[in-house]
Amino acid sequence: MFSVTVRDHMLIAHSLRGESFGPAQRLHGATYVVDATFRRVELDPDGVVVDIGRAGEELRAVLAELDYRNLDDEPSLAGVNTTTEVLARLIADRLADRVRAGALGDTGRALDGLAVTLHESPVASATYERPL
Amino acid sequence: MFSVTVRDHMLIAHSLRGESFGPAQRLHGATYVVDATFRRVELDPDGVVVDIGRAGEELRAVLAELDYRNLDDEPSLAGVNTTTEVLARLIADRLADRVRAGALGDTGRALDGLAVTLHESPVASATYERPL
Amino acid sequence: MFSVTVRDHMLIAHSLRGESFGPAQRLHGATYVVDATFRRVELDPDGVVVDIGRAGEELRAVLAELDYRNLDDEPSLAGVNTTTEVLARLIADRLADRVRAGALGDTGRALDGLAVTLHESPVASATYERPL
Amino acid sequence: MFSVTVRDHMLIAHSLRGESFGPAQRLHGATYVVDATFRRVELDPDGVVVDIGRAGEELRAVLAELDYRNLDDEPSLAGVNTTTEVLARLIADRLADRVRAGALGDTGRALDGLAVTLHESPVASATYERPL
Amino acid sequence: MFSVTVRDHMLIAHSLRGESFGPAQRLHGATYVVDATFRRVELDPDGVVVDIGRAGEELRAVLAELDYRNLDDEPSLAGVNTTTEVLARLIADRLADRVRAGALGDTGRALDGLAVTLHESPVASATYERPL
Amino acid sequence: MFSVTVRDHMLIAHSLRGESFGPAQRLHGATYVVDATFRRVELDPDGVVVDIGRAGEELRAVLAELDYRNLDDEPSLAGVNTTTEVLARLIADRLADRVRAGALGDTGRALDGLAVTLHESPVASATYERPL
């Protein structure tokens, strides 16, 4: 099994709903360092899982929809509790939609799976893995 | 599949038994940077794998029993060769005991698995993974 | 010359005023990883620059006043453009006030200087250095 | 399941064949930070996955065959498109050959699997995993 | 004193002249992680050392002239022994030329100094500092 | 001004004397990640501050005298409170002795200064700087 991981980051504001979140119920923010991992059983004829440059561009495009925003005010996130876990799934699903729409070419359509990790601080992160 | 990882560290002294350990047979020490990963198929109603703050507190509680100690003198480790691998399992098992005892609430009881990684230096680490 | 550095972090929301800030004029947020460096020409009788545990507690106390907050709504920051540079100075000055008030004991009063670095992402940081 | 990871690095020159590689078609280079992970269901009688010192020496021996070289001129790589993914597989396969030849002793022969990750920059890496 | 640091990276091939370089006399390569630090006694009216976004763009522009290239074949480097130290000075000097030409606006012209660090591996780096 | 930094690490046990050290008065240990920085106003004829390979070997030689040891039992450290600050000075002074004895050749004798940083955990470090 092969995989390729690309990294980027975004700076967002948000608040979380639920007493268990304590001070994170207040409006605050985070720099999310985001790793997107693309998995595939065999390499393509060029010897890659996916073009690493295009993979990075797709991750950037997905993050650009959230970057420098207050997620509490994002229409596409209305009613969503934007925990790190939920954001990892959201980014993975949006990447998956792009891959299936051909953003990474035929090579991308041969991918077997995708994982997204969001690092919210040096001591905490969350990951969501899904098939493709 | 979702997971959440929290990180902490501890500073311990110990020695290892067995010729293959070479100079590590002498009393020495390590800063272990410890990552504990909690896995779960679905998120709880708050949208989390587990409360990340409480997960960090449980990891701290487990490490506090070892931190700033000479493991060669710890009664609970008598006869144990405290390799990085063995310590990773010990910490994972102690975390699992706490989770099953309810330390992370009902959400914790729904966890599927747990992994603990100990980084002993910038170039070496060990991991133990287990179901919950 | 000796120095000791302690690290902590905070998660805040804010917005910046000024056209040059582009998208950062919108309400967004950041995880600031904060390094506080304490400098001194000679060590104290215990062989330290300052008690590293207490230094970490003082940094935590200063960050706790900002952590998990929207800085745009903080009364103590009214009218302040909370750039990374300005926050580095604010944290350094608040640490300096505590040190001069005796928070780090007589050893702290013998410090020569202080520097605070805020890492706002893996690719950007700002530092403020001052005498004590 | 247990695993142990050792890290080393190598500095190589190479060029990639295929229009999709864009500027990487030119002769350039990389510092590859290489993580080799050895997996095993149970620990050996010493309480280890494998001797971590010897594991590091074997990784070094494999990297030494490539380090400070122009991979375009390496006879053993003639006709190979040396992408990060292909190099991860090459290094894993060479490590596997050594392990099966007894380089890590009987403990090494009991390993279940091996993974090699090459970090080519702070924002891109590739991994190859295989059974042993 | 204030400073701002931006980070980027480049992938180059080169060889070094001089027996003391040992295997680095062969054609090889490196991923240079590059930190550029801009220093200034006082902040500008917006509360910044320099616009951090523009600083990153200028660093990118300077690195783009070297990235994905064999430095042994670069006309502008003919006769230059491209050690890490020499490349740090080269990048600092090219950044200084751009700053003086107005690339960072009037704010840039008020800078007091500049430092460039090149990390060639996890265990080695070089820095060049100069006034502006 | 130029500088070159090399990194290595050591694993030691020790205890600290003085009530202010709290739990660190017990026998414990640390992985010290050690950065040694060599400074020089001008480069040598090869275009380097110092041979980076030899600098790394000298740092390794100094650390080898302490690595995998209980510092409380080291004859050369009898009566020394081995705080992180004191160890940083000890390592810097031992490196300086070697440099003056010619370990880095004539180039080493032209060095202007030396700094040693010991990272004892991800959140704490100490530095000692001295002229040469």
Short mmCIF file of N, CA, C and O in Angstrom, two decimals, chain E residues 17-18 20-21 81 83 85-86 89 120 122-129, chain F residues 1-8 39 42-43 46-52:
data_model
loop_
_atom_site.label_atom_id
_atom_site.label_comp_id
_atom_site.label_asym_id
_atom_site.label_seq_id
_atom_site.Cartn_x
_atom_site.Cartn_y
_atom_site.Cartn_z
N ARG E 17 33.11 22.16 -3.81
CA ARG E 17 34.53 22.03 -4.19
C ARG E 17 35.41 22.17 -2.96
O ARG E 17 35.31 23.17 -2.24
N GLY E 18 36.29 21.22 -2.73
CA GLY E 18 37.19 21.26 -1.57
C GLY E 18 37.22 19.90 -0.92
O GLY E 18 36.16 19.33 -0.63
N SER E 20 37.71 18.92 1.98
CA SER E 20 37.10 18.78 3.30
C SER E 20 35.63 18.41 3.20
O SER E 20 35.03 17.98 4.18
N PHE E 21 35.02 18.57 2.03
CA PHE E 21 33.59 18.28 1.90
C PHE E 21 33.31 16.79 1.74
O PHE E 21 32.16 16.36 1.77
N ASN E 81 31.14 28.58 -4.62
CA ASN E 81 31.02 27.32 -3.88
C ASN E 81 29.74 27.43 -3.05
O ASN E 81 29.70 28.18 -2.08
N THR E 83 28.01 26.48 -0.59
CA THR E 83 27.79 25.93 0.74
C THR E 83 26.50 26.52 1.33
O THR E 83 25.97 27.52 0.83
N GLU E 85 26.21 28.13 4.05
CA GLU E 85 26.52 29.48 4.52
C GLU E 85 26.46 30.49 3.37
O GLU E 85 25.89 31.59 3.51
N VAL E 86 27.07 30.12 2.23
CA VAL E 86 27.10 31.03 1.08
C VAL E 86 25.69 31.25 0.54
O VAL E 86 25.32 32.38 0.18
N ARG E 89 23.83 33.73 2.71
CA ARG E 89 24.21 35.12 2.41
C ARG E 89 23.60 35.58 1.09
O ARG E 89 23.08 36.70 0.98
N GLU E 120 19.50 22.42 6.29
CA GLU E 120 19.77 21.46 5.22
C GLU E 120 19.34 20.05 5.58
O GLU E 120 19.22 19.19 4.71
N PRO E 122 17.59 17.69 9.41
CA PRO E 122 17.12 17.92 10.78
C PRO E 122 18.26 18.22 11.76
O PRO E 122 18.00 18.65 12.87
N VAL E 123 19.51 18.00 11.37
CA VAL E 123 20.62 18.17 12.31
C VAL E 123 21.66 19.22 11.88
O VAL E 123 22.73 19.31 12.49
N ALA E 124 21.38 20.01 10.84
CA ALA E 124 22.37 20.99 10.40
C ALA E 124 21.71 22.19 9.75
O ALA E 124 20.80 22.04 8.93
N SER E 125 22.20 23.39 10.11
CA SER E 125 21.68 24.62 9.51
C SER E 125 22.78 25.68 9.53
O SER E 125 23.78 25.55 10.23
N ALA E 126 22.58 26.73 8.74
CA ALA E 126 23.51 27.86 8.73
C ALA E 126 22.71 29.15 8.65
O ALA E 126 21.64 29.19 8.04
N THR E 127 23.27 30.22 9.25
CA THR E 127 22.59 31.51 9.33
C THR E 127 23.54 32.63 8.89
O THR E 127 24.73 32.59 9.19
N TYR E 128 22.99 33.62 8.20
CA TYR E 128 23.72 34.85 7.89
C TYR E 128 22.87 36.03 8.32
O TYR E 128 21.69 36.11 7.99
N GLU E 129 23.47 36.94 9.10
CA GLU E 129 22.78 38.14 9.56
C GLU E 129 23.47 39.36 9.01
O GLU E 129 24.69 39.43 8.99
N MET F 1 27.54 38.58 10.02
CA MET F 1 27.86 37.48 10.95
C MET F 1 27.25 36.17 10.43
O MET F 1 26.10 36.13 10.02
N PHE F 2 28.09 35.12 10.46
CA PHE F 2 27.62 33.79 10.04
C PHE F 2 27.57 32.86 11.24
O PHE F 2 28.32 33.03 12.21
N SER F 3 26.74 31.83 11.16
CA SER F 3 26.80 30.76 12.15
C SER F 3 26.37 29.45 11.51
O SER F 3 25.67 29.44 10.49
N VAL F 4 26.83 28.37 12.13
CA VAL F 4 26.43 27.03 11.72
C VAL F 4 25.97 26.31 12.99
O VAL F 4 26.60 26.45 14.04
N THR F 5 24.87 25.56 12.88
CA THR F 5 24.34 24.82 14.03
C THR F 5 24.24 23.33 13.69
O THR F 5 23.73 22.97 12.63
N VAL F 6 24.77 22.51 14.59
CA VAL F 6 24.60 21.06 14.45
C VAL F 6 23.82 20.54 15.66
O VAL F 6 23.89 21.12 16.75
N ARG F 7 23.06 19.47 15.44
CA ARG F 7 22.18 18.92 16.49
C ARG F 7 22.49 17.46 16.75
O ARG F 7 22.77 16.70 15.82
N ASP F 8 22.46 17.07 18.02
CA ASP F 8 22.59 15.67 18.41
C ASP F 8 21.77 15.50 19.69
O ASP F 8 21.04 16.42 20.07
N ARG F 39 29.89 30.55 15.66
CA ARG F 39 29.74 31.86 15.02
C ARG F 39 31.08 32.38 14.50
O ARG F 39 32.11 32.16 15.14
N GLU F 42 33.52 36.22 9.28
CA GLU F 42 33.70 35.97 7.84
C GLU F 42 33.86 34.47 7.58
O GLU F 42 34.31 33.74 8.47
N LEU F 43 33.56 34.07 6.37
CA LEU F 43 33.71 32.65 6.01
C LEU F 43 35.17 32.33 5.71
O LEU F 43 35.95 33.22 5.37
N ASP F 46 37.02 28.08 1.95
CA ASP F 46 36.08 27.11 1.36
C ASP F 46 34.63 27.61 1.38
O ASP F 46 33.74 26.94 0.87
N GLY F 47 34.39 28.73 2.03
CA GLY F 47 33.03 29.26 2.09
C GLY F 47 32.21 28.68 3.23
O GLY F 47 30.99 28.60 3.15
N VAL F 48 32.89 28.31 4.31
CA VAL F 48 32.16 27.75 5.46
C VAL F 48 32.58 28.46 6.76
O VAL F 48 33.65 29.05 6.84
N VAL F 49 31.71 28.33 7.77
CA VAL F 49 32.05 28.78 9.13
C VAL F 49 33.03 27.79 9.73
O VAL F 49 34.03 28.17 10.35
N VAL F 50 32.73 26.53 9.52
CA VAL F 50 33.52 25.44 10.06
C VAL F 50 33.03 24.20 9.30
O VAL F 50 31.91 24.19 8.79
N ASP F 51 33.85 23.17 9.19
CA ASP F 51 33.39 21.96 8.52
C ASP F 51 32.24 21.36 9.33
O ASP F 51 32.42 20.97 10.48
N ILE F 52 31.06 21.31 8.71
CA ILE F 52 29.85 20.93 9.44
C ILE F 52 29.91 19.46 9.87
O ILE F 52 29.40 19.08 10.93
#
